[in-house]
Amino acid sequence: MTHTPDIMRPDRLLVEALREIGTATIASELRNLSIRNASITGPCAFTTGKVSAGPALTLQFMPMREDQFGAAEYDDPEKQLHRHVLYHAQKGDMVVVDARGDMDSGIFGEMMLTYFAGLGGEGVVIDGCIRDSAKARDLGLGLWVRGVTPNFHAQTNIFPFGVNVPIACANTFVMPGDIIVADDDGAVVVPVAMAEQVIEVGGRHSEWEEFTRLRLSQGGDLRKYYPLRADAEAEYLAWKTQRGS
Amino acid sequence: MTHTPDIMRPDRLLVEALREIGTATIASELRNLSIRNASITGPCAFTTGKVSAGPALTLQFMPMREDQFGAAEYDDPEKQLHRHVLYHAQKGDMVVVDARGDMDSGIFGEMMLTYFAGLGGEGVVIDGCIRDSAKARDLGLGLWVRGVTPNFHAQTNIFPFGVNVPIACANTFVMPGDIIVADDDGAVVVPVAMAEQVIEVGGRHSEWEEFTRLRLSQGGDLRKYYPLRADAEAEYLAWKTQRGS
Amino acid sequence: MTHTPDIMRPDRLLVEALREIGTATIASELRNLSIRNASITGPCAFTTGKVSAGPALTLQFMPMREDQFGAAEYDDPEKQLHRHVLYHAQKGDMVVVDARGDMDSGIFGEMMLTYFAGLGGEGVVIDGCIRDSAKARDLGLGLWVRGVTPNFHAQTNIFPFGVNVPIACANTFVMPGDIIVADDDGAVVVPVAMAEQVIEVGGRHSEWEEFTRLRLSQGGDLRKYYPLRADAEAEYLAWKTQRGS
Amino acid sequence: MTHTPDIMRPDRLLVEALREIGTATIASELRNLSIRNASITGPCAFTTGKVSAGPALTLQFMPMREDQFGAAEYDDPEKQLHRHVLYHAQKGDMVVVDARGDMDSGIFGEMMLTYFAGLGGEGVVIDGCIRDSAKARDLGLGLWVRGVTPNFHAQTNIFPFGVNVPIACANTFVMPGDIIVADDDGAVVVPVAMAEQVIEVGGRHSEWEEFTRLRLSQGGDLRKYYPLRADAEAEYLAWKTQRGS
Amino acid sequence: MTHTPDIMRPDRLLVEALREIGTATIASELRNLSIRNASITGPCAFTTGKVSAGPALTLQFMPMREDQFGAAEYDDPEKQLHRHVLYHAQKGDMVVVDARGDMDSGIFGEMMLTYFAGLGGEGVVIDGCIRDSAKARDLGLGLWVRGVTPNFHAQTNIFPFGVNVPIACANTFVMPGDIIVADDDGAVVVPVAMAEQVIEVGGRHSEWEEFTRLRLSQGGDLRKYYPLRADAEAEYLAWKTQRGS
Amino acid sequence: MTHTPDIMRPDRLLVEALREIGTATIASELRNLSIRNASITGPCAFTTGKVSAGPALTLQFMPMREDQFGAAEYDDPEKQLHRHVLYHAQKGDMVVVDARGDMDSGIFGEMMLTYFAGLGGEGVVIDGCIRDSAKARDLGLGLWVRGVTPNFHAQTNIFPFGVNVPIACANTFVMPGDIIVADDDGAVVVPVAMAEQVIEVGGRHSEWEEFTRLRLSQGGDLRKYYPLRADAEAEYLAWKTQRGS
């Protein structure tokens, strides 16, 4: 019987705090904390407008080798590891797949994704493709992929090999249990041990940002309003008082 | 005078049956029938939501060579082969173009595509680009392309060379008259001689699929419901009876 | 103090005339005038449906070198050259950026683009990415980019180096002040000295085009109606008379 | 029985004259005669120091499709088209192969190349690979390839489809019978109809070139000696007289 | 203390038999045994003329992540996993590295390779680069690499992560202990369980091959001599008798 | 008349000291000094065995635009900027060219390189190609290029635009006057201001390295001899005494 490990899930409060901060700020703050590039470059938002956040279940594909992945394995669905990663899914989880950038393999189709959505899954990030894409879009999941294809997961060049092991997703390293936050700008990986630091710095309320946005949209001087210069503080305070916030 | 051959068109019933089956199932079934990868990888759905199916008219581009394609040929539109492939168009036809993946050539523009739509054309698959894309989207055709460009078909690196000859479209071999089915997941090529087999196997009604989809969306166990396990059959039959179908 | 040059702006009438002509016709006409490929291939329409036209402010990025772009420079925003290109912005201007095709750098984010929109900017063409893309889409600007990312402009491999200097944007040469026209087909560059010629030729009213479009959509013969053949002129004139135009 | 066409061979004097002129001058002169880029970019000299020239026998590969190229065909070697192109070989011929840039297919191995050499073949240009490369190097043929591989010609992604048909070899168009000249700088294609013009212009003896080379190697001024400036003619004539040539 | 597993080594007789057979025949025979593509495409022979064969020690690199691979680890060389794979080396071993195709990392330099050679190592296959390449060439090892670089193993984008684990080397799957055979055509991977079958089929002495090679080099007919046709057998036997072999 | 600036040349002692240290050590030491990647990845050693070092004269190419680079300019060689960079050449100089990775342009041919060699030039690094490569190899210059081609410098996609300006050579930033060191591992760029630091650290004589190399080649333990461990010092000293060095 196939056995695959589960992951350690971080405190959900951390996940939600990171979701609030957003990918752009997370990417910048991790840079300040020495993580040069936490963004997963390649998979793009397929479900525009969605924001997903959660711990990473991971799935690793390997280049196809026929003595390792025989046709016979289809007779026993339990041997297909891309099913097993979903068996571990809990509400709020993200699935992150190293599909080796392959454009000829549809890692998950409608049924697999329906199952994941049924378990309360948050979203899926694949360095590769999904199939049944028209239906997949409407399942309520967040989806970040390189593309779509009619092919199934092991039709051509790759096969599923590892579940909840460390993976490389599109040249970004992901540990099982790392916190993934994804929105229209893409997906970022937050090492659990750094989550609190990111939240602390990234979450500091930039209370003048709304004021700045307004002034810039009115043709205000970038030098004066962004970041807020000393000689604009009085104006800002007056605006703040006036709107009673 | 330029003469180009027409194609042999398969029975329309085959085409419509394949359209019903859909690209994902066709790709899988062709795999079982030894065609490893029938999907045309590269051209993507430009007219999201459209499903097109029909026999392939083919157009082959070659790398530009100025002694073969002189400026003078513009004086005589009849020498432009990308026009000739459209002359053969009948209701329900697909046009498949090997444009060598070129991103600097707009194979067809608004006028050509309007003409093709006027003849009842189904859709166009190009390993390359179209131009006048904003207007092209609204002609009722299905369009699968790599991208768009303001350039015309022979502006830079390629020129049209063959009509209704065997072509490579984005690393997939296409014979004139092959049946093309395309949807949001992409386009697949069905050799005419294999169409009946694909239809027979792919069309077997998976009558429990709707039940499975429902159970999975409710958090049901993938192992039990997909594929439907023996111990779930009673539940399925009860559900089926209850809904009176 | 950082000083960067402004640009020479062409007569606004030229800009508006080119906008009317559109990218596809401009590309063809420039080809006839010896400019083989005026299209910027790579950056695609992010704000579908938008048409932008204006003189080019240019921004050049270079491969990151840490002795040239130190962390310390963040302490003084004025040293960041991607801000300076925006300081020059006037109503109707386009910003064109050589970001070296980098997918890990978000050249502009919400605040910078809000500022540019506040000044009346027309649009932005980047051989690279933006960040805060969900908000950027709604600022009223036209945006042509390769992609999006959560990363900031100098997070990884590149840094801003030159403002209003000649640049290569995705293998197309752009002089500061060149006229950029961009729509759903992409962006084209018009050398100012050639603008009048393009307008003269490209603007000749193809008055039979509407008639041709109608006939083709009705299944009319491409050979007869496009271009309009001698034996179709009578039909065209009759149609024209009938509709009283 | 498989039948494939032979080619028309140009006058051997043309071939030998072009060989003398060399690829660099041919490329330039064809540019002046409107052929923008006659060079086959991709295949590189594998047999350094060799210069080959001759008319092109052509071989076209297509993306693998299993219903077109079955395993059964190996039972009958005569169905393998990469053999047939060699059946046409005559002394002085070049073989040019569109192998689609594939790095996993060894188009020819030792036996095929030995046969070609035995017939007096000049050389082979492949937009792909050979196998048995260590032995192939010593057969006396000129070889221009992208690389080497242990795989055979149809092991993975492609299969031979056409013999002595027009092909694209690495983005360069080649007609059967075109004259190929190849040396350490690569291979160029000369349309037969333009061969005389190229020879006439390219062959004009630059009799001062040897003098120029000498002066430049001695630190002479590029502006004075290349091209030979009027004020250097006397010096040149003196040098010429002195050496008695 | 870092602990990494050793590998199971196959019978050396299998290794030597495979070395005799050579990569081209191995690749073909594995294809017949269902392994579609056993060749490692990318790394090329750096030590031309060398043939290496042995069981695979494997080393896996991952995309750099600074919280996993800190500068501090340089203080303790024992934490560097690219050293550990060499600690396992025995006479006749091959080292195979998944370096993710990175061209900015020199996986091994002179000292590491000298150590490996000192232990009797056979060769190294890297989907990436070495450094100190001029000296590395002369150590007596067989080297197959993508290129060379002055950079060290973890200077930029990757870091060593796993030793003697299953890896992907340039899109080919390699198990620790698989038999690697490499020559000028490249490297192939033989699953240990299939080694005997390959040897049995691939090793059948093609005793007429030498005769065939001779006849082809003399201009003999490919159809008659390769493979040896019935009507050439008498000639072959006469030749064989005459030379007394 | 075309005027282009000369460069500031660093003290020749710095150049020679860096040459002694070699590219591998320079790359590592610059990494320690915060320059993450000083290596020019892409251009490879064409003149194997050569080591070149000197200050960088720079040449920048731009994408071809016909209104900027007309055929007419060939009438006046002085307008060709790739000549001008050579006019500045002094003994010991390196020429570094941003040729945009173009494989269809031969930046320099035999005559230009002969002139440069005649002036005492050290070497040339091009993110692109040379032509007349067979003759170029023998001029005594060090050459690092991406490839070779029969085409001339402005035959297809690029034209020379700037001399002795800051450039990007294959994703590495180069200032005119930076010190370039190149050998079989490739080329590295040393900012002049950092040269002394690199020399100081990189030049510290590792006097035990010869001993270590010997022991490793004899099968000695990597852990003991590299770096030299405390318990190996006595052995080292004994060896040193014995050989009398």
PDB file of N, CA, C and O in Angstrom, chain D residues 25-36 194 197 201, chain F residues 71 74 152 155:
ATOM      1  N   THR D  25      32.061  35.790 -47.964  1.00  0.00           N
ATOM      2  CA  THR D  25      31.817  36.662 -49.114  1.00  0.00           C
ATOM      3  C   THR D  25      30.474  36.327 -49.775  1.00  0.00           C
ATOM      4  O   THR D  25      29.736  37.221 -50.189  1.00  0.00           O
ATOM      5  N   ILE D  26      30.153  35.047 -49.861  1.00  0.00           N
ATOM      6  CA  ILE D  26      28.864  34.661 -50.446  1.00  0.00           C
ATOM      7  C   ILE D  26      27.716  35.290 -49.665  1.00  0.00           C
ATOM      8  O   ILE D  26      26.779  35.854 -50.238  1.00  0.00           O
ATOM      9  N   ALA D  27      27.799  35.199 -48.340  1.00  0.00           N
ATOM     10  CA  ALA D  27      26.718  35.750 -47.510  1.00  0.00           C
ATOM     11  C   ALA D  27      26.537  37.242 -47.778  1.00  0.00           C
ATOM     12  O   ALA D  27      25.418  37.729 -47.940  1.00  0.00           O
ATOM     13  N   SER D  28      27.656  37.967 -47.859  1.00  0.00           N
ATOM     14  CA  SER D  28      27.579  39.413 -48.109  1.00  0.00           C
ATOM     15  C   SER D  28      27.006  39.717 -49.483  1.00  0.00           C
ATOM     16  O   SER D  28      26.155  40.592 -49.642  1.00  0.00           O
ATOM     17  N   GLU D  29      27.501  38.989 -50.493  1.00  0.00           N
ATOM     18  CA  GLU D  29      27.068  39.295 -51.850  1.00  0.00           C
ATOM     19  C   GLU D  29      25.597  38.946 -52.055  1.00  0.00           C
ATOM     20  O   GLU D  29      24.864  39.671 -52.737  1.00  0.00           O
ATOM     21  N   LEU D  30      25.143  37.869 -51.454  1.00  0.00           N
ATOM     22  CA  LEU D  30      23.715  37.532 -51.563  1.00  0.00           C
ATOM     23  C   LEU D  30      22.877  38.619 -50.891  1.00  0.00           C
ATOM     24  O   LEU D  30      21.785  38.957 -51.360  1.00  0.00           O
ATOM     25  N   ARG D  31      23.406  39.189 -49.817  1.00  0.00           N
ATOM     26  CA  ARG D  31      22.701  40.306 -49.155  1.00  0.00           C
ATOM     27  C   ARG D  31      22.524  41.464 -50.131  1.00  0.00           C
ATOM     28  O   ARG D  31      21.445  42.055 -50.214  1.00  0.00           O
ATOM     29  N   ASN D  32      23.579  41.744 -50.890  1.00  0.00           N
ATOM     30  CA  ASN D  32      23.492  42.824 -51.872  1.00  0.00           C
ATOM     31  C   ASN D  32      22.502  42.473 -52.977  1.00  0.00           C
ATOM     32  O   ASN D  32      21.922  43.350 -53.600  1.00  0.00           O
ATOM     33  N   LEU D  33      22.335  41.178 -53.225  1.00  0.00           N
ATOM     34  CA  LEU D  33      21.408  40.719 -54.271  1.00  0.00           C
ATOM     35  C   LEU D  33      20.025  40.445 -53.688  1.00  0.00           C
ATOM     36  O   LEU D  33      19.246  39.701 -54.255  1.00  0.00           O
ATOM     37  N   SER D  34      19.752  41.012 -52.490  1.00  0.00           N
ATOM     38  CA  SER D  34      18.428  40.970 -51.865  1.00  0.00           C
ATOM     39  C   SER D  34      18.142  39.771 -50.978  1.00  0.00           C
ATOM     40  O   SER D  34      17.123  39.742 -50.292  1.00  0.00           O
ATOM     41  N   ILE D  35      19.014  38.764 -50.959  1.00  0.00           N
ATOM     42  CA  ILE D  35      18.791  37.649 -50.030  1.00  0.00           C
ATOM     43  C   ILE D  35      19.340  38.064 -48.672  1.00  0.00           C
ATOM     44  O   ILE D  35      20.548  38.067 -48.460  1.00  0.00           O
ATOM     45  N   ARG D  36      18.436  38.381 -47.772  1.00  0.00           N
ATOM     46  CA  ARG D  36      18.828  39.001 -46.505  1.00  0.00           C
ATOM     47  C   ARG D  36      19.744  38.119 -45.668  1.00  0.00           C
ATOM     48  O   ARG D  36      20.706  38.587 -45.070  1.00  0.00           O
ATOM     49  N   MET D 194      21.132  32.470 -58.905  1.00  0.00           N
ATOM     50  CA  MET D 194      21.923  33.620 -58.499  1.00  0.00           C
ATOM     51  C   MET D 194      23.409  33.297 -58.429  1.00  0.00           C
ATOM     52  O   MET D 194      24.225  34.181 -58.123  1.00  0.00           O
ATOM     53  N   GLN D 197      25.861  35.478 -60.615  1.00  0.00           N
ATOM     54  CA  GLN D 197      26.021  36.841 -60.111  1.00  0.00           C
ATOM     55  C   GLN D 197      26.947  36.885 -58.904  1.00  0.00           C
ATOM     56  O   GLN D 197      27.809  37.751 -58.779  1.00  0.00           O
ATOM     57  N   VAL D 201      30.608  38.978 -58.820  1.00  0.00           N
ATOM     58  CA  VAL D 201      30.933  40.045 -57.877  1.00  0.00           C
ATOM     59  C   VAL D 201      31.905  39.576 -56.807  1.00  0.00           C
ATOM     60  O   VAL D 201      32.893  40.235 -56.494  1.00  0.00           O
TER      61      VAL D 201
ATOM     62  N   ALA F  71      21.790  51.715 -45.813  1.00  0.00           N
ATOM     63  CA  ALA F  71      22.787  51.091 -46.676  1.00  0.00           C
ATOM     64  C   ALA F  71      23.841  52.107 -47.064  1.00  0.00           C
ATOM     65  O   ALA F  71      25.010  51.798 -47.247  1.00  0.00           O
ATOM     66  N   TYR F  74      27.451  52.418 -45.700  1.00  0.00           N
ATOM     67  CA  TYR F  74      28.588  51.624 -46.142  1.00  0.00           C
ATOM     68  C   TYR F  74      29.487  52.409 -47.072  1.00  0.00           C
ATOM     69  O   TYR F  74      30.651  52.073 -47.246  1.00  0.00           O
ATOM     70  N   PHE F 152      28.040  39.364 -41.974  1.00  0.00           N
ATOM     71  CA  PHE F 152      28.800  40.526 -41.481  1.00  0.00           C
ATOM     72  C   PHE F 152      28.061  41.175 -40.308  1.00  0.00           C
ATOM     73  O   PHE F 152      26.987  40.731 -39.915  1.00  0.00           O
ATOM     74  N   GLN F 155      24.332  42.563 -40.928  1.00  0.00           N
ATOM     75  CA  GLN F 155      23.610  41.949 -42.028  1.00  0.00           C
ATOM     76  C   GLN F 155      22.126  41.746 -41.734  1.00  0.00           C
ATOM     77  O   GLN F 155      21.297  41.819 -42.638  1.00  0.00           O
TER      78      GLN F 155
END
